[in-house]
Structure formats: C-alpha cells, structure tokens
Amino acid sequence: MILLSIETSCDETAAAVVQGGREILSSVISSQIAIHAAYGGVVPEIASRKHLESLAPVISQTLKDAGIGMETIEGVAVTRGPGLSGALLVGFSAAKAIAVARKIPFVGVHHIEGHLFAPFLEQPVEFPFLALVVSGGHTHLYHVEGFGHYTTLGRTIDDAAGEAYDKCAKIMGMQYPGGVLIDRMAQSGNPDAIRLPRPLLRDGSLNFSFSGLKTAVMQHVMKNPLSIPGQAADDLCASFQEAVCHVLAAKTEAAIRQCGATRLVVAGGVACNSGLRGRMATLCTKLGVELYIPHPSLCGDNAAMLAVPGDYYLSHGHVSSLALDVTATWDMDSIKETLK
Ligand code: KG4
Ligand code: ZN
C-alpha cells in the first residue's frame, strides 16, 4: 500500500508517504522547537495552533516530494496517542477528513509503536525482539512478539531519559531541548569527574528512575556554579551522560538475559545520543545480540515510522472507526486485546 502518515503528538508537524511499510517516498518534518524554546518547554496551546497552521502545507509538500497526488494514497496512518490532546486532534482530524474524502481506510497508531518500528524503514527485524524506547516522554523496555504484541518489562517510575536530559540542561542554563547540547559537551568532558547516582541500578527490577539524578545535578550546580562554555560544564555533562547510559545499559543487559533475547532495538529521540549508541554497540557485541538503532534522522519524531505498523494494520484489516478519538495516555500492552 502507498500510505500517507501524519504525526502531530507534540512539537513536530510531520507527514510522510511510505510504500509497503518500508520504502520512504518522502518525509517532511516541520519543527516548532524554536517557538517553544522561548518558554523553556512545549506550550500545549501554542503547539496545537502551530500544527493547525503547518499541517496542510506539510502534507502538500510531502505529496509534492513523493511526486504523487492525493489520488494515489491508499490509506492513512496517524498518531492517535499518547501526546498532547489538542495537538493529536489536529493530525487525527485531518487523517479522518482525508479518509472520508478519498474513501480510503485510516488507522490510529500508538506513537511509541512508530518509534519501535523505525528500524524497519532501513531493514526488517525478525520477531521476537527486545526494545529500549528512550524519548522525551518514555523510557521503556518492551518484549515485542509481533505488530501489536508488546509486553512492558520495565519503565521509568518518574522522569523519562529525554526529560532528564532536558531538565539537567535547563539547570545548567542551556536552551530547551538540551539533550543534544549535553551530548555535544559530554564529548569534551571527563565522565569520571563527578560522582553522580545510578538510580535503581541494583533494585532487581527492570524499572528506571531519573529524578534523583536531576536533583544531584542541581545540588552540584548550586555548590559549583558553572560557566558555559567551560571544562567544568563539559565534565558535568560527561558525568551525567555516563550515569544515564550506565543505568540504561545495565537494565537492558538484565532484560536481554531475562528474555534470552537475540535482537535489540533501541529507538526514540535519545537513541540519537552518541554515548548511548556506543554503549549499546559494546553491550550487544559482548552478549552476541544483533543491534538495530535507526539512523539519527529516524530516531526523533517523524511520520514515516508510523507507516510501518500502519501498513501492517491496514493490510490485515485493522481499520480504525471514524468514531475513534485521540487518547493522551495509552498503555502499549493493551493493544493486543484490540487485535483479537
Ligand atoms: O522521540 P522524541 O523526538 O520525542 C518524544 O517522543 O518525546 O524525543 C525527544 C527527546 C528530547 O528530550 C531530546 O532532548 C532528546 O530526545 N534527545 C537527546 C538527543 N537528541 C534528542 N537526548 C540526548 N542526546 C541526544 N543526542
Ligand atoms: Zn517521539
């Protein structure tokens, strides 16, 4: 199928045309980051209004880039949740309108399902696999048995990894979103310079916690004021990145051992992180596990990733009803029940 996919769950307005759930014919992402940066984070009302303004031009550009017209589109995949309700509604309503006008099916997809399957846009991954999804809102370990069949093995009990990056960057006086800035500065810093906690490292669960790490960074900055650029700031970034990557790798290793997994997918915006990519590569070599991390351009929010599960669902008759609504929260483990 040739699908149009639409993503408006947070601060990127994105659309893509994807063939067969694999081949990206075009992908356009219009980011609102510069607008929200002035407020230190995403402002939901502004996000919705900006999606309304941007979505039609983004879709037009996507079709133009693919060299096709709307008449060639055979189905629509769209993020149904989780995310900001007002922002989700913009993309979801547009998807329904296109489906009605063109008399084609549409399917509402879980945003994290999109992240999970982003590697499939580069190469197929055999089921089952273990997945670590690390983004601004999620830090989850899933056992994935097939499309729609997910079991949560562990999750953050407070902040997500991306959220911790962005909050620590803010504490250090950097602009939102600071994850990528910390990553860049960490490369010139000493990861052993400052001893930061490794939360829940030895609690025996596969859960994560990052809020204590953020508090430790705040206490360190209060006692040791920083200037950026500077070696002290680079050292703090490197030490913070080391703590986050250490915990992510240790819990992922425990999950691999627990499930006897032979394949690992790492996805979500934080999968762009250089420290995490290196750490996961080392871990998988040590354990003899195949590692799939998408190219950084497919790790952050985009619409192409939604077309992978979208194509599977639509070609297996799992079409969403026009009566379906968006959902700000949505448990991945519950999806399998809806496919029975
Ligand atoms: O998946 P994503 O684009 O959006 C959500 O679904 O949340 O992830 C965004 C998160 C932000 O917190 C951002 O700071 C973080 O990913 N991020 C990074 C890096 N690039 C993006 N965090 C650490 N290192 C990076 N290189
Ligand atoms: Zn995302």
PDB file of C-alpha atoms in Angstrom, residues 14-269:
ATOM      1  CA  ALA A  14       5.233  15.706  10.195  1.00  0.00           C
ATOM      2  CA  ALA A  15       3.907  13.825   7.202  1.00  0.00           C
ATOM      3  CA  ALA A  16       5.352  11.067   5.025  1.00  0.00           C
ATOM      4  CA  VAL A  17       4.498   8.910   2.046  1.00  0.00           C
ATOM      5  CA  VAL A  18       5.673   5.326   2.524  1.00  0.00           C
ATOM      6  CA  GLN A  19       5.256   2.347   0.211  1.00  0.00           C
ATOM      7  CA  GLY A  20       4.787  -1.171   1.534  1.00  0.00           C
ATOM      8  CA  GLY A  21       5.586  -0.098   5.107  1.00  0.00           C
ATOM      9  CA  ARG A  22       9.244   0.032   4.112  1.00  0.00           C
ATOM     10  CA  GLU A  23      10.175   2.487   1.397  1.00  0.00           C
ATOM     11  CA  ILE A  24      10.071   6.190   2.266  1.00  0.00           C
ATOM     12  CA  LEU A  25       8.965   8.110  -0.835  1.00  0.00           C
ATOM     13  CA  SER A  26       9.015  11.407   1.080  1.00  0.00           C
ATOM     14  CA  SER A  27       9.137  12.648   4.660  1.00  0.00           C
ATOM     15  CA  VAL A  28       8.658  16.234   5.820  1.00  0.00           C
ATOM     16  CA  ILE A  29       9.128  17.438   9.416  1.00  0.00           C
ATOM     17  CA  SER A  30       8.284  20.988  10.455  1.00  0.00           C
ATOM     18  CA  SER A  31       9.693  21.597  13.932  1.00  0.00           C
ATOM     19  CA  GLN A  32       8.208  24.057  16.428  1.00  0.00           C
ATOM     20  CA  ILE A  33      11.245  23.845  18.723  1.00  0.00           C
ATOM     21  CA  ALA A  34      12.384  27.431  18.113  1.00  0.00           C
ATOM     22  CA  ILE A  35       8.948  28.743  19.189  1.00  0.00           C
ATOM     23  CA  HIS A  36       8.761  26.671  22.390  1.00  0.00           C
ATOM     24  CA  ALA A  37      12.427  27.290  23.315  1.00  0.00           C
ATOM     25  CA  ALA A  38      11.491  30.828  24.394  1.00  0.00           C
ATOM     26  CA  TYR A  39       9.214  29.288  27.083  1.00  0.00           C
ATOM     27  CA  GLY A  40      11.697  26.605  28.232  1.00  0.00           C
ATOM     28  CA  GLY A  41       9.405  23.755  27.130  1.00  0.00           C
ATOM     29  CA  VAL A  42       6.437  22.838  24.951  1.00  0.00           C
ATOM     30  CA  VAL A  43       3.347  25.054  25.469  1.00  0.00           C
ATOM     31  CA  PRO A  44       0.357  22.826  24.534  1.00  0.00           C
ATOM     32  CA  GLU A  45      -1.950  25.598  23.266  1.00  0.00           C
ATOM     33  CA  ILE A  46       0.778  27.058  21.038  1.00  0.00           C
ATOM     34  CA  ALA A  47       1.631  23.560  19.771  1.00  0.00           C
ATOM     35  CA  SER A  48      -1.988  22.916  18.659  1.00  0.00           C
ATOM     36  CA  ARG A  49      -2.270  26.272  16.885  1.00  0.00           C
ATOM     37  CA  LYS A  50       1.051  25.775  15.136  1.00  0.00           C
ATOM     38  CA  HIS A  51       0.026  22.268  13.965  1.00  0.00           C
ATOM     39  CA  LEU A  52      -3.170  23.792  12.509  1.00  0.00           C
ATOM     40  CA  GLU A  53      -1.114  26.314  10.561  1.00  0.00           C
ATOM     41  CA  SER A  54       1.559  23.892   9.372  1.00  0.00           C
ATOM     42  CA  LEU A  55      -0.218  20.610   8.648  1.00  0.00           C
ATOM     43  CA  ALA A  56      -1.814  21.387   5.246  1.00  0.00           C
ATOM     44  CA  PRO A  57       1.416  22.851   3.792  1.00  0.00           C
ATOM     45  CA  VAL A  58       3.436  19.938   5.245  1.00  0.00           C
ATOM     46  CA  ILE A  59       1.099  17.378   3.623  1.00  0.00           C
ATOM     47  CA  SER A  60       1.201  19.257   0.278  1.00  0.00           C
ATOM     48  CA  GLN A  61       4.991  19.329   0.384  1.00  0.00           C
ATOM     49  CA  THR A  62       5.130  15.617   1.246  1.00  0.00           C
ATOM     50  CA  LEU A  63       2.969  14.681  -1.766  1.00  0.00           C
ATOM     51  CA  LYS A  64       4.991  17.002  -3.999  1.00  0.00           C
ATOM     52  CA  ASP A  65       8.282  15.476  -2.825  1.00  0.00           C
ATOM     53  CA  ALA A  66       6.918  11.968  -3.478  1.00  0.00           C
ATOM     54  CA  GLY A  67       5.862  13.096  -6.950  1.00  0.00           C
ATOM     55  CA  ILE A  68       2.277  11.909  -6.444  1.00  0.00           C
ATOM     56  CA  GLY A  69      -1.183  13.396  -5.898  1.00  0.00           C
ATOM     57  CA  MET A  70      -3.642  12.609  -3.118  1.00  0.00           C
ATOM     58  CA  GLU A  71      -5.485  10.246  -5.544  1.00  0.00           C
ATOM     59  CA  THR A  72      -2.541   7.793  -5.313  1.00  0.00           C
ATOM     60  CA  ILE A  73      -2.759   7.487  -1.497  1.00  0.00           C
ATOM     61  CA  GLU A  74      -4.381   4.174  -0.478  1.00  0.00           C
ATOM     62  CA  GLY A  75      -4.581   4.621   3.291  1.00  0.00           C
ATOM     63  CA  VAL A  76      -3.703   6.969   6.160  1.00  0.00           C
ATOM     64  CA  ALA A  77      -1.750   6.155   9.352  1.00  0.00           C
ATOM     65  CA  VAL A  78      -1.824   8.756  12.109  1.00  0.00           C
ATOM     66  CA  THR A  79      -0.664   9.082  15.713  1.00  0.00           C
ATOM     67  CA  ARG A  80      -3.676   8.542  17.975  1.00  0.00           C
ATOM     68  CA  GLY A  81      -1.747   8.941  21.244  1.00  0.00           C
ATOM     69  CA  PRO A  82      -0.115   9.340  23.676  1.00  0.00           C
ATOM     70  CA  GLY A  83       0.661  13.024  23.496  1.00  0.00           C
ATOM     71  CA  LEU A  84      -0.931  16.443  23.901  1.00  0.00           C
ATOM     72  CA  SER A  85      -4.685  16.036  23.219  1.00  0.00           C
ATOM     73  CA  GLY A  86      -5.088  19.302  21.322  1.00  0.00           C
ATOM     74  CA  ALA A  87      -2.024  18.599  19.203  1.00  0.00           C
ATOM     75  CA  LEU A  88      -3.101  14.999  18.477  1.00  0.00           C
ATOM     76  CA  LEU A  89      -6.576  16.172  17.434  1.00  0.00           C
ATOM     77  CA  VAL A  90      -5.169  18.280  14.603  1.00  0.00           C
ATOM     78  CA  GLY A  91      -3.458  15.343  12.877  1.00  0.00           C
ATOM     79  CA  PHE A  92      -6.192  12.845  13.765  1.00  0.00           C
ATOM     80  CA  SER A  93      -8.989  15.036  12.374  1.00  0.00           C
ATOM     81  CA  ALA A  94      -7.015  15.670   9.189  1.00  0.00           C
ATOM     82  CA  ALA A  95      -6.459  11.913   8.754  1.00  0.00           C
ATOM     83  CA  LYS A  96     -10.186  11.234   9.177  1.00  0.00           C
ATOM     84  CA  ALA A  97     -11.093  14.014   6.727  1.00  0.00           C
ATOM     85  CA  ILE A  98      -8.715  12.619   4.088  1.00  0.00           C
ATOM     86  CA  ALA A  99     -10.057   9.092   4.648  1.00  0.00           C
ATOM     87  CA  VAL A 100     -13.684  10.247   4.226  1.00  0.00           C
ATOM     88  CA  ALA A 101     -12.988  12.465   1.218  1.00  0.00           C
ATOM     89  CA  ARG A 102     -10.936   9.800  -0.567  1.00  0.00           C
ATOM     90  CA  LYS A 103     -12.969   6.792   0.670  1.00  0.00           C
ATOM     91  CA  ILE A 104      -9.791   5.089   1.934  1.00  0.00           C
ATOM     92  CA  PRO A 105      -9.091   3.434   5.318  1.00  0.00           C
ATOM     93  CA  PHE A 106      -7.259   5.122   8.165  1.00  0.00           C
ATOM     94  CA  VAL A 107      -5.626   3.711  11.293  1.00  0.00           C
ATOM     95  CA  GLY A 108      -4.697   5.366  14.580  1.00  0.00           C
ATOM     96  CA  VAL A 109      -1.258   4.225  15.732  1.00  0.00           C
ATOM     97  CA  HIS A 110       0.490   4.436  19.129  1.00  0.00           C
ATOM     98  CA  HIS A 111       3.309   6.992  18.909  1.00  0.00           C
ATOM     99  CA  ILE A 112       5.767   4.616  20.601  1.00  0.00           C
ATOM    100  CA  GLU A 113       4.802   1.843  18.191  1.00  0.00           C
ATOM    101  CA  GLY A 114       6.090   4.190  15.499  1.00  0.00           C
ATOM    102  CA  HIS A 115       9.422   4.649  17.310  1.00  0.00           C
ATOM    103  CA  LEU A 116       9.700   0.872  17.871  1.00  0.00           C
ATOM    104  CA  PHE A 117       9.407   0.100  14.177  1.00  0.00           C
ATOM    105  CA  ALA A 118      11.567   2.953  12.829  1.00  0.00           C
ATOM    106  CA  PRO A 119      14.481   0.488  12.211  1.00  0.00           C
ATOM    107  CA  PHE A 120      12.209  -1.433   9.785  1.00  0.00           C
ATOM    108  CA  LEU A 121      12.474   1.535   7.397  1.00  0.00           C
ATOM    109  CA  GLU A 122      16.130   0.558   6.981  1.00  0.00           C
ATOM    110  CA  GLN A 123      15.974  -3.235   7.249  1.00  0.00           C
ATOM    111  CA  PRO A 124      13.478  -5.814   8.502  1.00  0.00           C
ATOM    112  CA  VAL A 125      13.938  -7.050  12.073  1.00  0.00           C
ATOM    113  CA  GLU A 126      12.796 -10.568  12.931  1.00  0.00           C
ATOM    114  CA  PHE A 127      10.389 -11.117  15.821  1.00  0.00           C
ATOM    115  CA  PRO A 128      10.684 -11.534  18.739  1.00  0.00           C
ATOM    116  CA  PHE A 129      12.988  -8.760  19.875  1.00  0.00           C
ATOM    117  CA  LEU A 130      13.683  -6.678  22.946  1.00  0.00           C
ATOM    118  CA  ALA A 131      13.240  -2.916  22.600  1.00  0.00           C
ATOM    119  CA  LEU A 132      14.502   0.013  24.631  1.00  0.00           C
ATOM    120  CA  VAL A 133      12.485   3.129  23.798  1.00  0.00           C
ATOM    121  CA  VAL A 134      14.048   6.318  25.119  1.00  0.00           C
ATOM    122  CA  SER A 135      12.344   9.608  24.308  1.00  0.00           C
ATOM    123  CA  GLY A 136      11.131  12.810  25.912  1.00  0.00           C
ATOM    124  CA  GLY A 137       8.130  11.050  27.455  1.00  0.00           C
ATOM    125  CA  HIS A 138       9.136   7.381  27.567  1.00  0.00           C
ATOM    126  CA  THR A 139      11.883   5.155  28.938  1.00  0.00           C
ATOM    127  CA  HIS A 140      10.510   1.662  28.483  1.00  0.00           C
ATOM    128  CA  LEU A 141      11.777  -1.861  27.893  1.00  0.00           C
ATOM    129  CA  TYR A 142       9.395  -3.954  25.795  1.00  0.00           C
ATOM    130  CA  HIS A 143       9.339  -7.558  24.700  1.00  0.00           C
ATOM    131  CA  VAL A 144       7.976  -7.406  21.145  1.00  0.00           C
ATOM    132  CA  GLU A 145       6.447 -10.583  19.703  1.00  0.00           C
ATOM    133  CA  GLY A 146       4.843  -9.024  16.623  1.00  0.00           C
ATOM    134  CA  PHE A 147       2.896  -5.968  15.475  1.00  0.00           C
ATOM    135  CA  GLY A 148       0.579  -5.007  18.327  1.00  0.00           C
ATOM    136  CA  HIS A 149       2.001  -7.637  20.688  1.00  0.00           C
ATOM    137  CA  TYR A 150       4.007  -5.788  23.303  1.00  0.00           C
ATOM    138  CA  THR A 151       4.786  -6.613  26.923  1.00  0.00           C
ATOM    139  CA  THR A 152       6.284  -3.917  29.141  1.00  0.00           C
ATOM    140  CA  LEU A 153       9.211  -5.358  31.105  1.00  0.00           C
ATOM    141  CA  GLY A 154      10.303  -2.129  32.764  1.00  0.00           C
ATOM    142  CA  ARG A 155       9.677   1.597  32.674  1.00  0.00           C
ATOM    143  CA  THR A 156      10.661   4.815  34.318  1.00  0.00           C
ATOM    144  CA  ILE A 157       8.894   5.434  37.590  1.00  0.00           C
ATOM    145  CA  ASP A 158       9.392   9.220  37.269  1.00  0.00           C
ATOM    146  CA  ASP A 159      11.189  11.238  34.567  1.00  0.00           C
ATOM    147  CA  ALA A 160      11.926   9.826  31.108  1.00  0.00           C
ATOM    148  CA  ALA A 161      15.569   9.822  29.958  1.00  0.00           C
ATOM    149  CA  GLY A 162      14.981  12.655  27.454  1.00  0.00           C
ATOM    150  CA  GLU A 163      13.125  14.637  30.101  1.00  0.00           C
ATOM    151  CA  ALA A 164      16.098  14.190  32.483  1.00  0.00           C
ATOM    152  CA  TYR A 165      18.473  15.407  29.768  1.00  0.00           C
ATOM    153  CA  ASP A 166      16.307  18.457  29.059  1.00  0.00           C
ATOM    154  CA  LYS A 167      15.797  19.294  32.761  1.00  0.00           C
ATOM    155  CA  CYS A 168      19.517  18.976  33.558  1.00  0.00           C
ATOM    156  CA  ALA A 169      20.351  21.154  30.563  1.00  0.00           C
ATOM    157  CA  LYS A 170      17.911  23.771  31.907  1.00  0.00           C
ATOM    158  CA  ILE A 171      19.508  23.588  35.391  1.00  0.00           C
ATOM    159  CA  MET A 172      22.877  24.203  33.712  1.00  0.00           C
ATOM    160  CA  GLY A 173      21.444  27.252  31.925  1.00  0.00           C
ATOM    161  CA  MET A 174      21.072  25.762  28.438  1.00  0.00           C
ATOM    162  CA  GLN A 175      18.226  26.224  25.991  1.00  0.00           C
ATOM    163  CA  TYR A 176      15.326  23.768  25.529  1.00  0.00           C
ATOM    164  CA  PRO A 177      15.654  20.999  24.404  1.00  0.00           C
ATOM    165  CA  GLY A 178      19.115  20.485  25.838  1.00  0.00           C
ATOM    166  CA  GLY A 179      19.619  16.738  25.282  1.00  0.00           C
ATOM    167  CA  VAL A 180      21.628  17.205  22.127  1.00  0.00           C
ATOM    168  CA  LEU A 181      23.689  20.031  23.737  1.00  0.00           C
ATOM    169  CA  ILE A 182      24.628  17.856  26.736  1.00  0.00           C
ATOM    170  CA  ASP A 183      25.620  15.087  24.303  1.00  0.00           C
ATOM    171  CA  ARG A 184      27.854  17.501  22.385  1.00  0.00           C
ATOM    172  CA  MET A 185      29.529  18.954  25.502  1.00  0.00           C
ATOM    173  CA  ALA A 186      29.943  15.490  27.057  1.00  0.00           C
ATOM    174  CA  GLN A 187      32.307  14.597  24.249  1.00  0.00           C
ATOM    175  CA  SER A 188      34.905  17.079  25.622  1.00  0.00           C
ATOM    176  CA  GLY A 189      34.322  16.171  29.286  1.00  0.00           C
ATOM    177  CA  ASN A 190      35.601  13.573  31.747  1.00  0.00           C
ATOM    178  CA  PRO A 191      32.842  11.033  32.571  1.00  0.00           C
ATOM    179  CA  ASP A 192      34.525  10.185  35.894  1.00  0.00           C
ATOM    180  CA  ALA A 193      34.900  13.810  37.036  1.00  0.00           C
ATOM    181  CA  ILE A 194      31.755  13.970  39.195  1.00  0.00           C
ATOM    182  CA  ARG A 195      30.267  11.004  41.022  1.00  0.00           C
ATOM    183  CA  LEU A 196      26.518  11.001  40.302  1.00  0.00           C
ATOM    184  CA  PRO A 197      23.987   8.398  41.499  1.00  0.00           C
ATOM    185  CA  ARG A 198      22.956   5.365  39.400  1.00  0.00           C
ATOM    186  CA  PRO A 199      19.271   5.215  40.439  1.00  0.00           C
ATOM    187  CA  LEU A 200      17.606   1.785  40.851  1.00  0.00           C
ATOM    188  CA  LEU A 201      20.738   0.086  39.497  1.00  0.00           C
ATOM    189  CA  ARG A 202      20.570  -2.790  41.924  1.00  0.00           C
ATOM    190  CA  ASP A 203      16.875  -2.931  42.867  1.00  0.00           C
ATOM    191  CA  GLY A 204      16.345  -6.193  40.940  1.00  0.00           C
ATOM    192  CA  SER A 205      13.643  -4.674  38.718  1.00  0.00           C
ATOM    193  CA  LEU A 206      13.845  -3.521  35.094  1.00  0.00           C
ATOM    194  CA  ASN A 207      12.496  -0.084  36.047  1.00  0.00           C
ATOM    195  CA  PHE A 208      14.305   3.226  35.761  1.00  0.00           C
ATOM    196  CA  SER A 209      14.325   6.433  37.800  1.00  0.00           C
ATOM    197  CA  PHE A 210      15.982   9.650  36.707  1.00  0.00           C
ATOM    198  CA  SER A 211      14.556  12.329  39.016  1.00  0.00           C
ATOM    199  CA  GLY A 212      17.202  11.748  41.722  1.00  0.00           C
ATOM    200  CA  LEU A 213      19.928  12.203  39.143  1.00  0.00           C
ATOM    201  CA  LYS A 214      18.411  15.555  38.221  1.00  0.00           C
ATOM    202  CA  THR A 215      18.390  16.575  41.904  1.00  0.00           C
ATOM    203  CA  ALA A 216      22.053  15.536  42.246  1.00  0.00           C
ATOM    204  CA  VAL A 217      22.944  17.697  39.229  1.00  0.00           C
ATOM    205  CA  MET A 218      21.024  20.617  40.730  1.00  0.00           C
ATOM    206  CA  GLN A 219      22.844  20.258  44.072  1.00  0.00           C
ATOM    207  CA  HIS A 220      26.199  20.063  42.286  1.00  0.00           C
ATOM    208  CA  VAL A 221      25.463  23.232  40.268  1.00  0.00           C
ATOM    209  CA  MET A 222      24.358  25.118  43.429  1.00  0.00           C
ATOM    210  CA  LYS A 223      27.677  24.274  45.122  1.00  0.00           C
ATOM    211  CA  ASN A 224      29.807  24.684  41.982  1.00  0.00           C
ATOM    212  CA  PRO A 225      28.425  27.462  39.739  1.00  0.00           C
ATOM    213  CA  LEU A 226      29.250  26.786  36.086  1.00  0.00           C
ATOM    214  CA  SER A 227      30.038  28.852  33.072  1.00  0.00           C
ATOM    215  CA  ILE A 228      29.310  27.630  29.551  1.00  0.00           C
ATOM    216  CA  PRO A 229      31.460  27.016  27.601  1.00  0.00           C
ATOM    217  CA  GLY A 230      33.920  25.609  30.133  1.00  0.00           C
ATOM    218  CA  GLN A 231      35.661  22.416  31.216  1.00  0.00           C
ATOM    219  CA  ALA A 232      33.597  22.145  34.429  1.00  0.00           C
ATOM    220  CA  ALA A 233      30.364  22.179  32.397  1.00  0.00           C
ATOM    221  CA  ASP A 234      31.742  19.631  29.926  1.00  0.00           C
ATOM    222  CA  ASP A 235      32.766  17.388  32.847  1.00  0.00           C
ATOM    223  CA  LEU A 236      29.282  17.611  34.405  1.00  0.00           C
ATOM    224  CA  CYS A 237      27.662  16.777  31.030  1.00  0.00           C
ATOM    225  CA  ALA A 238      30.008  13.801  30.562  1.00  0.00           C
ATOM    226  CA  SER A 239      29.385  12.555  34.116  1.00  0.00           C
ATOM    227  CA  PHE A 240      25.612  12.917  33.702  1.00  0.00           C
ATOM    228  CA  GLN A 241      25.679  11.103  30.346  1.00  0.00           C
ATOM    229  CA  GLU A 242      27.802   8.339  31.870  1.00  0.00           C
ATOM    230  CA  ALA A 243      25.281   7.863  34.714  1.00  0.00           C
ATOM    231  CA  VAL A 244      22.280   7.727  32.351  1.00  0.00           C
ATOM    232  CA  CYS A 245      23.965   5.401  29.840  1.00  0.00           C
ATOM    233  CA  HIS A 246      25.305   3.144  32.606  1.00  0.00           C
ATOM    234  CA  VAL A 247      21.808   2.565  34.013  1.00  0.00           C
ATOM    235  CA  LEU A 248      20.182   2.178  30.564  1.00  0.00           C
ATOM    236  CA  ALA A 249      22.812  -0.374  29.529  1.00  0.00           C
ATOM    237  CA  ALA A 250      22.711  -2.320  32.822  1.00  0.00           C
ATOM    238  CA  LYS A 251      18.910  -2.682  32.772  1.00  0.00           C
ATOM    239  CA  THR A 252      18.919  -3.561  29.077  1.00  0.00           C
ATOM    240  CA  GLU A 253      21.534  -6.252  29.740  1.00  0.00           C
ATOM    241  CA  ALA A 254      19.395  -7.669  32.566  1.00  0.00           C
ATOM    242  CA  ALA A 255      16.337  -7.680  30.259  1.00  0.00           C
ATOM    243  CA  ILE A 256      18.278  -9.420  27.459  1.00  0.00           C
ATOM    244  CA  ARG A 257      19.396 -12.109  29.921  1.00  0.00           C
ATOM    245  CA  GLN A 258      15.888 -12.454  31.398  1.00  0.00           C
ATOM    246  CA  CYS A 259      14.222 -12.972  27.968  1.00  0.00           C
ATOM    247  CA  GLY A 260      17.096 -14.753  26.279  1.00  0.00           C
ATOM    248  CA  ALA A 261      16.777 -12.080  23.577  1.00  0.00           C
ATOM    249  CA  THR A 262      18.964 -12.294  20.484  1.00  0.00           C
ATOM    250  CA  ARG A 263      17.867  -8.986  18.910  1.00  0.00           C
ATOM    251  CA  LEU A 264      17.716  -5.497  20.439  1.00  0.00           C
ATOM    252  CA  VAL A 265      16.036  -2.395  19.027  1.00  0.00           C
ATOM    253  CA  VAL A 266      16.942   0.988  20.551  1.00  0.00           C
ATOM    254  CA  ALA A 267      14.637   3.796  19.434  1.00  0.00           C
ATOM    255  CA  GLY A 268      13.254   7.242  20.306  1.00  0.00           C
ATOM    256  CA  GLY A 269      14.860  10.691  20.331  1.00  0.00           C
TER     257      GLY A 269
END
